[in-house]
Coordinates of C-alpha atoms in Angstrom, one line a residue:
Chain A
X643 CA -4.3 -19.7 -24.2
X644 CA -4.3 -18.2 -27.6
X645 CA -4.6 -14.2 -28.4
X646 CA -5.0 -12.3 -31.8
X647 CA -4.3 -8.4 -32.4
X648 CA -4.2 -7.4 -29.0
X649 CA -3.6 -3.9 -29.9
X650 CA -2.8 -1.0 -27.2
X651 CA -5.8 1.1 -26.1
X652 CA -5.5 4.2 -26.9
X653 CA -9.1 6.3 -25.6
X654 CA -7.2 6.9 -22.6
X655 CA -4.3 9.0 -23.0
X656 CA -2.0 11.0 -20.7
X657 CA -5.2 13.0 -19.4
X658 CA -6.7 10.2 -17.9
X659 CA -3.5 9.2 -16.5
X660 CA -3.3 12.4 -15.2
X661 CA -6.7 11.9 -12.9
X662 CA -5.1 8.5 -11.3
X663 CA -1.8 10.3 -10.7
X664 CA -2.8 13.7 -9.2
X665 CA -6.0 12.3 -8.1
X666 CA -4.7 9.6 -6.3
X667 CA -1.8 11.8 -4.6
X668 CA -4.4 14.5 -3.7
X669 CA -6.9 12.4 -2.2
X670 CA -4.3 10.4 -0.1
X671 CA -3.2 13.6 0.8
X672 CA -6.4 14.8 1.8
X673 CA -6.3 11.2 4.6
X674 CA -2.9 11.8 5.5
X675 CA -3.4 15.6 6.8
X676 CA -6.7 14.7 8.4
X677 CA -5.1 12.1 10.4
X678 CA -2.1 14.7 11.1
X679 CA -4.1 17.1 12.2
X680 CA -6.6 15.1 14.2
X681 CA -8.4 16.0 16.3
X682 CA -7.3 19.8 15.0
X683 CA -7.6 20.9 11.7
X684 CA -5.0 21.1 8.7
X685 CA -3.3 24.5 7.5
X686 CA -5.5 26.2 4.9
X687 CA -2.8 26.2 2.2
X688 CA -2.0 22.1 3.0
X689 CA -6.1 21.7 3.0
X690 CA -6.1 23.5 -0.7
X691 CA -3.1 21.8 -1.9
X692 CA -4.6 18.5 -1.7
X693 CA -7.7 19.7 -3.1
X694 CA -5.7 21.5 -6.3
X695 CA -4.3 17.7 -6.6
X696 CA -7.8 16.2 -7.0
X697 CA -9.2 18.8 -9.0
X698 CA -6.5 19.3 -11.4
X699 CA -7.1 15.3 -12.1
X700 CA -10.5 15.7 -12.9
X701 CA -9.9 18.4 -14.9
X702 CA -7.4 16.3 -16.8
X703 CA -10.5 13.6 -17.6
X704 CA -12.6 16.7 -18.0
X705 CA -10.4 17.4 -21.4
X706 CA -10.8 14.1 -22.5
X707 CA -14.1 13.2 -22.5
X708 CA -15.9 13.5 -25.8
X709 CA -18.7 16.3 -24.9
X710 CA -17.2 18.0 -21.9
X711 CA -20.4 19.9 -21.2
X712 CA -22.8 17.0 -20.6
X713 CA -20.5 16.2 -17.5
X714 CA -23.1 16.2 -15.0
X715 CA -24.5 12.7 -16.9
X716 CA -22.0 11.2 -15.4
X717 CA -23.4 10.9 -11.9
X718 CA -26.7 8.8 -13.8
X719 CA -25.1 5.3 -12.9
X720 CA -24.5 4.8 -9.4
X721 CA -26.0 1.5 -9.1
X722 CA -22.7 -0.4 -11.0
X723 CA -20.5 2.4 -12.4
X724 CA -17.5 3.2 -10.9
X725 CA -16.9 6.1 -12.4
X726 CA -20.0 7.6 -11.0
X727 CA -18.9 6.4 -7.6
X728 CA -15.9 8.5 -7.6
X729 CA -17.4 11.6 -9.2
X730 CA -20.0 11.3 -6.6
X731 CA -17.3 11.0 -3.8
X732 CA -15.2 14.0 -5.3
X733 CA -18.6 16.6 -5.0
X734 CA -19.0 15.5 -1.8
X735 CA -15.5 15.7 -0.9
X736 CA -15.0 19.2 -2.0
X737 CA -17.1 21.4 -0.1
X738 CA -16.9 18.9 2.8
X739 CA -13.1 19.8 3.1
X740 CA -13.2 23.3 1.8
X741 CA -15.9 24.5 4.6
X742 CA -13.9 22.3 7.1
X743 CA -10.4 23.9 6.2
X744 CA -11.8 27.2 5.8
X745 CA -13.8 27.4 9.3
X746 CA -11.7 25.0 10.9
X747 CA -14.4 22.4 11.9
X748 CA -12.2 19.0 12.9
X749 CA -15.6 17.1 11.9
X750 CA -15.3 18.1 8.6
X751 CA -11.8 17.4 8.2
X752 CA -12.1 13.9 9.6
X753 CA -14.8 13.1 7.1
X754 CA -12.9 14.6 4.3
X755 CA -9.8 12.5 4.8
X756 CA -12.2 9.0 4.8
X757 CA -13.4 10.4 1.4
X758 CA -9.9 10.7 0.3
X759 CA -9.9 7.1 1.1
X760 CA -12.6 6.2 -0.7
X761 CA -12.0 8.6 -3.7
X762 CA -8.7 6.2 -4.3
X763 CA -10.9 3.5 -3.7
X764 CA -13.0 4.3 -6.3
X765 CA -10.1 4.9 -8.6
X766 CA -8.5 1.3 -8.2
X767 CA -12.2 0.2 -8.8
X768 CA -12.6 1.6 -11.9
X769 CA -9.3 0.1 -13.1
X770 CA -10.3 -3.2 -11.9
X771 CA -13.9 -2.9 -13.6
X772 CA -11.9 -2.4 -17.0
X773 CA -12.4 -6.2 -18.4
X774 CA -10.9 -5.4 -22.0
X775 CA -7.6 -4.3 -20.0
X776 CA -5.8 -7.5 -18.7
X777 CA -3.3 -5.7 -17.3
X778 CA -5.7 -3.2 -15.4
X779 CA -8.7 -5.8 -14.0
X780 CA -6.3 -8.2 -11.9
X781 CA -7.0 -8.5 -8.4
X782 CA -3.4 -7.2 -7.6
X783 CA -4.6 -3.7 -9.2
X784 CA -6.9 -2.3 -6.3
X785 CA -3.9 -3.2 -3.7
X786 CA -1.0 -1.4 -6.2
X787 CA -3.2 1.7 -7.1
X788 CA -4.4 2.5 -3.3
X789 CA -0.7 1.9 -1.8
X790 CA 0.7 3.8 -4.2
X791 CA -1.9 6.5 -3.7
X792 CA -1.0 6.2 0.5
X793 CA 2.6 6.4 -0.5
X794 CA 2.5 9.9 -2.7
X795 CA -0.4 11.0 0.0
X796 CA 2.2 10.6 2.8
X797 CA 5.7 11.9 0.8
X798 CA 3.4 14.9 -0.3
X799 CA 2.8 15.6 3.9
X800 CA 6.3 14.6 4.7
X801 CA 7.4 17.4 2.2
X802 CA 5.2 20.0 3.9
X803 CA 7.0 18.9 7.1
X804 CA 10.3 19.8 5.9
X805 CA 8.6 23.6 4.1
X806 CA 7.2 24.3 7.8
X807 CA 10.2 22.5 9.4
X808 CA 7.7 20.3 11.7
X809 CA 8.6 16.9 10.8
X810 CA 6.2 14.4 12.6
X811 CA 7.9 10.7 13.5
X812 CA 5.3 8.4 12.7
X813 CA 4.5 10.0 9.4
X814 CA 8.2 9.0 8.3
X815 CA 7.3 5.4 9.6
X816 CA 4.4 5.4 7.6
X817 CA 6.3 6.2 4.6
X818 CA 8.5 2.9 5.6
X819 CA 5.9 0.8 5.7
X820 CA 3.9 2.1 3.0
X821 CA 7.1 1.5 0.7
X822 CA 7.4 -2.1 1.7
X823 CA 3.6 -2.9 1.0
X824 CA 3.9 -0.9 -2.3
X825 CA 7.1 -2.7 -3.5
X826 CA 5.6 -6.0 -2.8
X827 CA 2.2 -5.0 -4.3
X828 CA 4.0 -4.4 -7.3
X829 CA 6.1 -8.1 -7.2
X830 CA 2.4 -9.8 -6.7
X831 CA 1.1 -7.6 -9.8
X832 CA 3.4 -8.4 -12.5
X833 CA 3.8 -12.1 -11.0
X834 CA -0.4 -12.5 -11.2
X835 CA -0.3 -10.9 -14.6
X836 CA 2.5 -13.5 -16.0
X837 CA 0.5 -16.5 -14.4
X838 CA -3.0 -14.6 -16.1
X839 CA -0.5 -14.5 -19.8
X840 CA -1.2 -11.4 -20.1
X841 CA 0.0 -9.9 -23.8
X842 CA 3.3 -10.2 -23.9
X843 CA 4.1 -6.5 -25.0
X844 CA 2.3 -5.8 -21.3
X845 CA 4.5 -7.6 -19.6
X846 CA 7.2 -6.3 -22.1
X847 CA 6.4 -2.6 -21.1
X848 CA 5.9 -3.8 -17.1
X849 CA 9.5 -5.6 -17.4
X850 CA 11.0 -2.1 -19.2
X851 CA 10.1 0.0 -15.9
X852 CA 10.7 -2.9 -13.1
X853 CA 14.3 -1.7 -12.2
X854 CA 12.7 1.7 -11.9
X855 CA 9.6 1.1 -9.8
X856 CA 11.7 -1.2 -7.7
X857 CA 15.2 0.7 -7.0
X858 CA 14.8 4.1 -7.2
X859 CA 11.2 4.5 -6.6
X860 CA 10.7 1.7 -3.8
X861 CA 14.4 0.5 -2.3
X862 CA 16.4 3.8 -1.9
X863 CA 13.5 6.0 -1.1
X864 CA 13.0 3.0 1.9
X865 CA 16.9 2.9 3.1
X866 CA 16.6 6.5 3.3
X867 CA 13.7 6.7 5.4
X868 CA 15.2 3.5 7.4
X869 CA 18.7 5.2 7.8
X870 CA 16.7 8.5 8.9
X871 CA 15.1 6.3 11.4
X872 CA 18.2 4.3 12.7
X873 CA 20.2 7.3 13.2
X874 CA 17.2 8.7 14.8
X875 CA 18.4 12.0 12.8
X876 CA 15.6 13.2 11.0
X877 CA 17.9 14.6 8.1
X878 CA 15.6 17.0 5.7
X879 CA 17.7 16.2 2.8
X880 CA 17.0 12.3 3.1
X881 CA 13.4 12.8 3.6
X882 CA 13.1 15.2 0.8
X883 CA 14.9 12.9 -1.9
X884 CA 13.2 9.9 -0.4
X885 CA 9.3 11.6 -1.0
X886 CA 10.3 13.1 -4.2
X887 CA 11.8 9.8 -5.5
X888 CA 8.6 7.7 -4.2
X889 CA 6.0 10.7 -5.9
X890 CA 7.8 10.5 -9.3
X891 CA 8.0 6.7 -9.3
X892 CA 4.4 6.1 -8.1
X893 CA 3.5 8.4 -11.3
X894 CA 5.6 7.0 -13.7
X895 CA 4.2 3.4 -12.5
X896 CA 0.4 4.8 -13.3
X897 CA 1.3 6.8 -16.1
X898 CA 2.8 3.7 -17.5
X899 CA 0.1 1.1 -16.9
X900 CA -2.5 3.6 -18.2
X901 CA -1.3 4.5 -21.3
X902 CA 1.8 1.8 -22.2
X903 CA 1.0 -1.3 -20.8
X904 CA -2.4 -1.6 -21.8
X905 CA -2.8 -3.9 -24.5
X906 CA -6.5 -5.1 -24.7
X907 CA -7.9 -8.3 -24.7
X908 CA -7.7 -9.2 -28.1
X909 CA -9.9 -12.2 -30.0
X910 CA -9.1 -15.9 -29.3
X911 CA -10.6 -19.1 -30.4
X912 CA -12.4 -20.5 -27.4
X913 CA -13.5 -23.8 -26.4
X914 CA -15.4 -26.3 -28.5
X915 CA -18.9 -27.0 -27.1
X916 CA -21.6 -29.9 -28.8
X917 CA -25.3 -29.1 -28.5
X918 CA -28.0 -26.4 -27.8
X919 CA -26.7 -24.0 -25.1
X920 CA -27.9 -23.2 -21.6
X921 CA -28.9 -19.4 -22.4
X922 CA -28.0 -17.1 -19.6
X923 CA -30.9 -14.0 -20.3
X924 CA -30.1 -10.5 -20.4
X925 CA -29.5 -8.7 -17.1
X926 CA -32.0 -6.3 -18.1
X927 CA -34.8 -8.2 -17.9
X928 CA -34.4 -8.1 -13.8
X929 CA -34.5 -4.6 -12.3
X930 CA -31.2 -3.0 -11.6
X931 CA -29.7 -4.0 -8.2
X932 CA -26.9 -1.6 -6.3
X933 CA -23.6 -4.1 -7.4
X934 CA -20.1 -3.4 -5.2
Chain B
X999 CA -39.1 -13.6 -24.8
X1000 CA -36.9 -13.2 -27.6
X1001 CA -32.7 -13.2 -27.4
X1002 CA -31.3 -11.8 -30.2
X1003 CA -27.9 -13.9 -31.2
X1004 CA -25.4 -13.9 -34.3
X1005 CA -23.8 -16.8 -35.6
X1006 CA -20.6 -16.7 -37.9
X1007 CA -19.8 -19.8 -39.2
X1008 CA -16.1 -20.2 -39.6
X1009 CA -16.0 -23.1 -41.5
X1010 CA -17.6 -21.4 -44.0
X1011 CA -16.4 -17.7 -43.9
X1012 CA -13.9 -16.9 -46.7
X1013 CA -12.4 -13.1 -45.3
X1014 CA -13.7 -11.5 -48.2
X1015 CA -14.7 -8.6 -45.8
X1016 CA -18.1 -7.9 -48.0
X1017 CA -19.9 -8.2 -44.7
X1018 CA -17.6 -5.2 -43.7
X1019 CA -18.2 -3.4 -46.5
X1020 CA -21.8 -3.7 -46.3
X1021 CA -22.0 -2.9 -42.5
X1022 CA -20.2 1.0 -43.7
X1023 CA -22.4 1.2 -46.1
X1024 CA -25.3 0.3 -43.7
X1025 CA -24.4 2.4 -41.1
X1026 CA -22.5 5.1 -43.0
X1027 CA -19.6 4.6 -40.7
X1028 CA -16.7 7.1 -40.4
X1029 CA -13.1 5.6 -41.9
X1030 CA -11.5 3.5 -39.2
X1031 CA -14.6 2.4 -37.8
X1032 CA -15.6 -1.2 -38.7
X1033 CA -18.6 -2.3 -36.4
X1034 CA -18.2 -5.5 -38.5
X1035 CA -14.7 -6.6 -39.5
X1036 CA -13.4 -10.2 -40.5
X1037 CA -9.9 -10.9 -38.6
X1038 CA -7.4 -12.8 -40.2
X1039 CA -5.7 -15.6 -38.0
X1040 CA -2.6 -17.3 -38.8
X1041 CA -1.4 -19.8 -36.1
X1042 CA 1.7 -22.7 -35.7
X1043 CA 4.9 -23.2 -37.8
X1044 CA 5.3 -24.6 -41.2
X1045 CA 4.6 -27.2 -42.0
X1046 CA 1.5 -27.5 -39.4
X1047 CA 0.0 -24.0 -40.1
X1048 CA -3.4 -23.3 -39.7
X1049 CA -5.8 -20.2 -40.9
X1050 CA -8.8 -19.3 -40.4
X1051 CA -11.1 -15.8 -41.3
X1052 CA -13.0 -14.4 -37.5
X1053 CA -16.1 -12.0 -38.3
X1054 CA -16.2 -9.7 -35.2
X1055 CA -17.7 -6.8 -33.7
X1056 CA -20.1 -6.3 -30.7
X1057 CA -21.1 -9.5 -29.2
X1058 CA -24.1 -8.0 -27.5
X1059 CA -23.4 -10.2 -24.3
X1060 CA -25.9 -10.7 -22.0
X1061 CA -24.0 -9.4 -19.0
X1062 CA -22.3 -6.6 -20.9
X1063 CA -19.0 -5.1 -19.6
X1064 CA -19.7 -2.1 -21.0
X1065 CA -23.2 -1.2 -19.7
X1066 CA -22.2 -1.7 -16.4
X1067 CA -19.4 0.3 -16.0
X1068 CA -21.0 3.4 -18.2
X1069 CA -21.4 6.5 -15.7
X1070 CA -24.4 7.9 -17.8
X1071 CA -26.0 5.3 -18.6
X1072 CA -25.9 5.9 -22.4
X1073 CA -25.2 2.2 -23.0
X1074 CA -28.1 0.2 -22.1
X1075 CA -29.8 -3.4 -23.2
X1076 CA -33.1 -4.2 -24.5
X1077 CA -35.3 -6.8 -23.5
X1078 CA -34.2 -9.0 -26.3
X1079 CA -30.6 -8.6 -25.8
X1080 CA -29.1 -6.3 -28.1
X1081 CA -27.0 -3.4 -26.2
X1082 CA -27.2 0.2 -27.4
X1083 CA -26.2 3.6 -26.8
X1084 CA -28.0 6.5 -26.2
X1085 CA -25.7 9.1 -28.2
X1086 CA -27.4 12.0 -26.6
X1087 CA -26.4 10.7 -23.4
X1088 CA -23.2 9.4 -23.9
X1089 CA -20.3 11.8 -22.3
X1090 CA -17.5 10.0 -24.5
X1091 CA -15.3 8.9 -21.3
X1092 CA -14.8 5.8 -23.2
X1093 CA -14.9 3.8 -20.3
X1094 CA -16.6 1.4 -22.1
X1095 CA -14.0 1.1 -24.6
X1096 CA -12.0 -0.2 -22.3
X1097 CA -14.0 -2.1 -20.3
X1098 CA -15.0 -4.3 -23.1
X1099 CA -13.1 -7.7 -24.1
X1100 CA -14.0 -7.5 -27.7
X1101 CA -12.4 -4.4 -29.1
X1102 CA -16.0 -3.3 -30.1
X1103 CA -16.2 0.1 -29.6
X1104 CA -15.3 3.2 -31.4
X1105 CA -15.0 7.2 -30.7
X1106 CA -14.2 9.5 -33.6
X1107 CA -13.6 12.7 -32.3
X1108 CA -13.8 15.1 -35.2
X1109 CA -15.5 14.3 -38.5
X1110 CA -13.5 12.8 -41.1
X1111 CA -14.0 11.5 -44.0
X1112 CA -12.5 9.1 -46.3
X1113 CA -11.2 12.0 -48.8
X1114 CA -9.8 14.2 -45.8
X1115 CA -12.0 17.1 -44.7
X1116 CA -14.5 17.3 -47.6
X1117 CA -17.7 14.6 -47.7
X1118 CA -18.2 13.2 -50.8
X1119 CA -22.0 13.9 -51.6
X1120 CA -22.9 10.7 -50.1
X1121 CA -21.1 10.9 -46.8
X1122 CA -22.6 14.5 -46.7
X1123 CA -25.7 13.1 -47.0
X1124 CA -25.6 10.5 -44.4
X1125 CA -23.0 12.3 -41.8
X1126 CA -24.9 12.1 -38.2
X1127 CA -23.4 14.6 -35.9
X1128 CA -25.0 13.0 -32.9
X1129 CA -21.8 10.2 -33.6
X1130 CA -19.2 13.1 -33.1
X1131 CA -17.5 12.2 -29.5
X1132 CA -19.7 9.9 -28.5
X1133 CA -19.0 5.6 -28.5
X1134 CA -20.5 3.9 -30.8
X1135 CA -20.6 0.3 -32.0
X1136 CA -22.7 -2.3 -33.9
X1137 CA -26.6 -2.0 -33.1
X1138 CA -27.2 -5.9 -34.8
X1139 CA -29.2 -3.4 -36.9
X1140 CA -31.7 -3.2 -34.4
X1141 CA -34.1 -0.8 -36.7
X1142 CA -33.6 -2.9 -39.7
X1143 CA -35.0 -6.0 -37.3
X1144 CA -37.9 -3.7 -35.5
X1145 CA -39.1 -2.4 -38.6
X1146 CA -39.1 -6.0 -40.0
X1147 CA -41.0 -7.2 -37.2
X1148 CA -43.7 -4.8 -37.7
X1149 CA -44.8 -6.1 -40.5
X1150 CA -44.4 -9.4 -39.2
X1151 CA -41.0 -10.4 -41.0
X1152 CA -38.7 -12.9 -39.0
X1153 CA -35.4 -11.9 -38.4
X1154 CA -32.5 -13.7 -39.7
X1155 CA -35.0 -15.5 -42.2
X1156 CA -36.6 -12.6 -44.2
X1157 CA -33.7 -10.5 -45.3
X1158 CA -35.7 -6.9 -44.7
X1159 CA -35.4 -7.4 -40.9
X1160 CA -31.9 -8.5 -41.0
X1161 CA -28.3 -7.4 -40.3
X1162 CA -27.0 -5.6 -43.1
X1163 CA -24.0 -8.2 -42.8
X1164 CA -26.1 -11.0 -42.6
X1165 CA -27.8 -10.3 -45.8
X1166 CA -24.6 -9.3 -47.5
X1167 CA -22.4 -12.6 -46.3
X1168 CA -21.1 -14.1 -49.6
X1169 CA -20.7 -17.8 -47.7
X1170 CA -23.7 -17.8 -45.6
X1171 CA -21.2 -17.8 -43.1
X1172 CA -23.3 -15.3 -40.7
X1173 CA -26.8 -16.2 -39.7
X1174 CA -28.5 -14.2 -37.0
X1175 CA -32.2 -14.7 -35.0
X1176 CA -33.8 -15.7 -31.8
X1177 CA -32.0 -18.5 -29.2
X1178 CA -35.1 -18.7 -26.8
X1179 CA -36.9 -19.8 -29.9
X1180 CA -35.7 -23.8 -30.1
X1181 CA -37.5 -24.1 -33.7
X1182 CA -35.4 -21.2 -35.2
X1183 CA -32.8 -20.9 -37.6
X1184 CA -29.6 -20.3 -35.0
X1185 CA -31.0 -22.8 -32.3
X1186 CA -30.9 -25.5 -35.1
X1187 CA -27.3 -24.5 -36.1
X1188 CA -25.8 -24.7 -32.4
X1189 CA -27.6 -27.9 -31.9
X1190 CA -26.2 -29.5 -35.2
X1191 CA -22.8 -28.2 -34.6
X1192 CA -19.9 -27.8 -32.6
X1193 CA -19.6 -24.2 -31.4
X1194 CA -17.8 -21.4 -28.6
X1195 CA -18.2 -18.1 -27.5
X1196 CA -15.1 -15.5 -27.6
X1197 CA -13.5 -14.8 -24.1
X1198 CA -16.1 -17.1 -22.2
X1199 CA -14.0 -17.3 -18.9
X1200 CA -15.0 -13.5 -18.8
X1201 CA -18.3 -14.4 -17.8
X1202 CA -19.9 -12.1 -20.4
X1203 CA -22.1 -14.7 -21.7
X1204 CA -22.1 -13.1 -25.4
X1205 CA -24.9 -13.3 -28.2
X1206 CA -22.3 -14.1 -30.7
X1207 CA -21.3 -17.7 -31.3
X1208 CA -18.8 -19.1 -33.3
X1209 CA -19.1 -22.2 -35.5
X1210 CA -15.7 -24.4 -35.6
X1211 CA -14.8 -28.0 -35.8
X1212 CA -10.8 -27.9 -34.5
X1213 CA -9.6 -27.6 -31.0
X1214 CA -8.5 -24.3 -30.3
X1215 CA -4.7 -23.6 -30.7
X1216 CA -2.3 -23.4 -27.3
X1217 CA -0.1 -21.0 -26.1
X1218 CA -0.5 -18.4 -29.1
X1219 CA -0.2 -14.9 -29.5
X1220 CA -0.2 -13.1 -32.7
X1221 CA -0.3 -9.1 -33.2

């Protein structure tokens, strides 16, 4: 493979990392404390916390885009674009939640927390969708982004436990297994994006945060939930540093992939063809299909 | 039908960037923003070192990245290929910078201009505020070629309903018209020549083709 100037985006900055670290936590959140509280509904304050998440992410992209007050064109493309997709989700997921927190309606709450999961869904998507981003449109993306988003979801709830001093078991067993699949999602992401050659300043910048993602983000966050769980002592202390430690490193990971790892795809010189070629016509001459 | 394609001969292209200078003065671009540039690529080790000049910009692909992933649906395609942007729609996410493979697109965020704040009396003239935080790219100077159709000009042969860069190229390194048309000028040049398309294993299927006679180089990457 050859590549020329692969130069770092830069259109998306810190505020549109912001939307796929808060929004990701809040809308994991929002599963997490509808499972929790199934089949009753959430605490008002838990209910608006993971709502502040998700809104204070779409604010974030709010301040980025170019003409902030043409915002509602954004919802014009829901036949391919993800980005529609999740802003769709989000308006739906607001006033779903909010009327189902506020008059207690278990219904409501249930549905909000399987828009939470499609809401990161959507998010990992729109990553993935990103072709000029090696490092973003991998395969190993959509399983990295929604684990991750799980992983802050669930540490977020686990926290709440310890601020109402209600810790539930299999919450904390979550977390365990949610850590695993995370650390592993992150092996099989830089491994994929070595065997793709990816720029080599991506996998520069990916290398410069491994030890982090993986030790104190992903391995002592798990041996403290584990040791919690062996000793069958569900210490607060452990739990908290364990959450905390798996929030901050699942938004440095996102921050980082978003704004320093994200070398475009640069120019190459491609592969030498002889004689007229077969001409593939524009998709616009067939009508517009709905595309997952 | 009618598919607009470019073709930039690299053989032939020398770098002298007049096909960049003539696409800013074409389009009155803001400084920084190059719809039209010419790369220069230096690959292997001395002795066995090879150059060559890359003219680049939108590739107008028929399956565009960028279209597809657009929430507002500013970016669109016309019937004979050429993508655009609806300015008045666009929200400036810049999705579409990112989504496309060819470093095409621009956003320029506050006007500027290329003696700090103050136009000279052309850029005055010619600034478009519909540009101002919006994405924007080449157009294949899509009203130059639909003027020059109306009065029954061909593209890429009659130089009024051609690309600015195609009329300006020094080398008659870029040529431009219509692939579904197996008489026309850029039909006979793929057929008479060995050729590729940037980032094919995308699946883009661009309307840009390169003209080259060397196998392309392995295992490079250059910043």
């Amino acid at each position: 493979m050859n590549r020329f100037f692969a130069i770092r985006q830069t259109c998306w900055d810190w505020r549109a990392a912001g939307n796929f670290m808060f929004g990701g936590t809040g809308s994991a959140l929002m599963l997490m404390i509808a499972i929790a509280s199934y089949p009753d509904t959430p605490s008002l304050p838990l209910g608006l916390v993971a709502l502040a998440f998700i809104g204070l992410g779409l604010f974030m992209v709010w301040l980025e885009i170019g003409k902030p007050w043409r915002f509602l064109h954004v919802y014009f493309h829901p036949q391919t674009s993800w980005m529609t997709r999740e802003a769709s989700v989000a308006a739906l997921l607001f006033p779903i939640a909010f009327v189902g927190v506020i008059f207690k309606i278990p219904l409501l709450i249930t549905l909000a927390g399987l828009l939470g999961l499609l809401f990161l869904y959507c998010q990992a998507r729109i990553l993935l969708a990103s072709k000029g981003i090696p490092s973003w449109r991998e395969s190993t993306t959509l399983p990295l982004i929604i684990s991750t988003g799980l992983v802050e979801g669930t540490s977020l709830l686990l926290l709440s436990y310890i601020f109402s001093d209600s810790i539930q078991g299999w919450a904390i067993y979550l977390l365990l297994v949610l850590l695993a699949v995370r650390g592993q999602s992150w092996i099989k992401y830089r491994q994929q994006l070595t065997t793709a050659k990816a720029p080599k300043q991506t996998l520069s910048v990916l290398n410069s945060i491994n030890t982090l993602v993986l030790w104190p983000g992903n391995i002592l966050p798990f041996i403290l939930v584990g040791t919690c769980l062996l000793l069958s002592n569900f210490t607060n202390i452990f739990i908290t540093i364990a959450s905390v430690l798996a929030i901050l490193s699942g938004w440095h990971m996102k921050f980082t992939i978003i704004t320093r790892a994200a070398q475009q795809q640069g120019y190459s010189v491609g592969k030498l063809k002889r004689g007229r070629p077969v001409i593939k016509p524009p998709v616009k001459r067939k009508p517009e299909r709905f595309v997952l | 039908m009618t598919r607009y394609v470019m073709i930039a001969d690299l053989n032939r292209c020398v770098g002298c960037q007049t096909c960049t200078a003539a696409c800013k003065h074409t389009n009155a671009t803001a400084p920084g923003v190059m719809w039209r540039k010419v790369i220069d690529v230096e690959w292997g080790e001395y002795p066995d070192v090879e150059r060559l000049f890359m003219p680049v910009g939108c590739q107008h692909c028929s399956d565009p990245p960028c279209m597809h992933v657009c929430p507002s649906t500013a970016t669109g395609q016309r019937e004979d290929g050429i993508v655009t942007i609806d300015y008045d729609l666009c929200i400036g996410c810049s999705y579409c910078v990112v989504a496309c493979p060819y470093q095409a697109r621009y956003k320029v965020d506050k006007p500027h201009f290329a003696y700090g704040d103050t136009p000279t009396e052309t850029e005055a003239k010619r600034y478009d505020e519909k540009r101002i935080g919006v994405a924007q790219k080449c157009t294949f100077c899509s009203d130059r070629v639909d003027a020059g159709v109306e009065k029954g000009l061909t593209p890429g042969v009659d130089p009024d309903a051609s690309p600015g860069c195609v009329n300006a190229c020094i080398a008659d390194a870029l040529h431009f018209g219509d692939i579904e048309d197996e008489n026309s000028n850029v039909s006979e040049l793929l057929a008479e020549n060995s050729w590729f398309q940037m980032h094919e294993e995308l699946g883009t299927e661009t309307g840009f083709y390169y003209l080259w006679d060397q196998e392309p180089p392995e295992e490079t990457e250059s910043e």
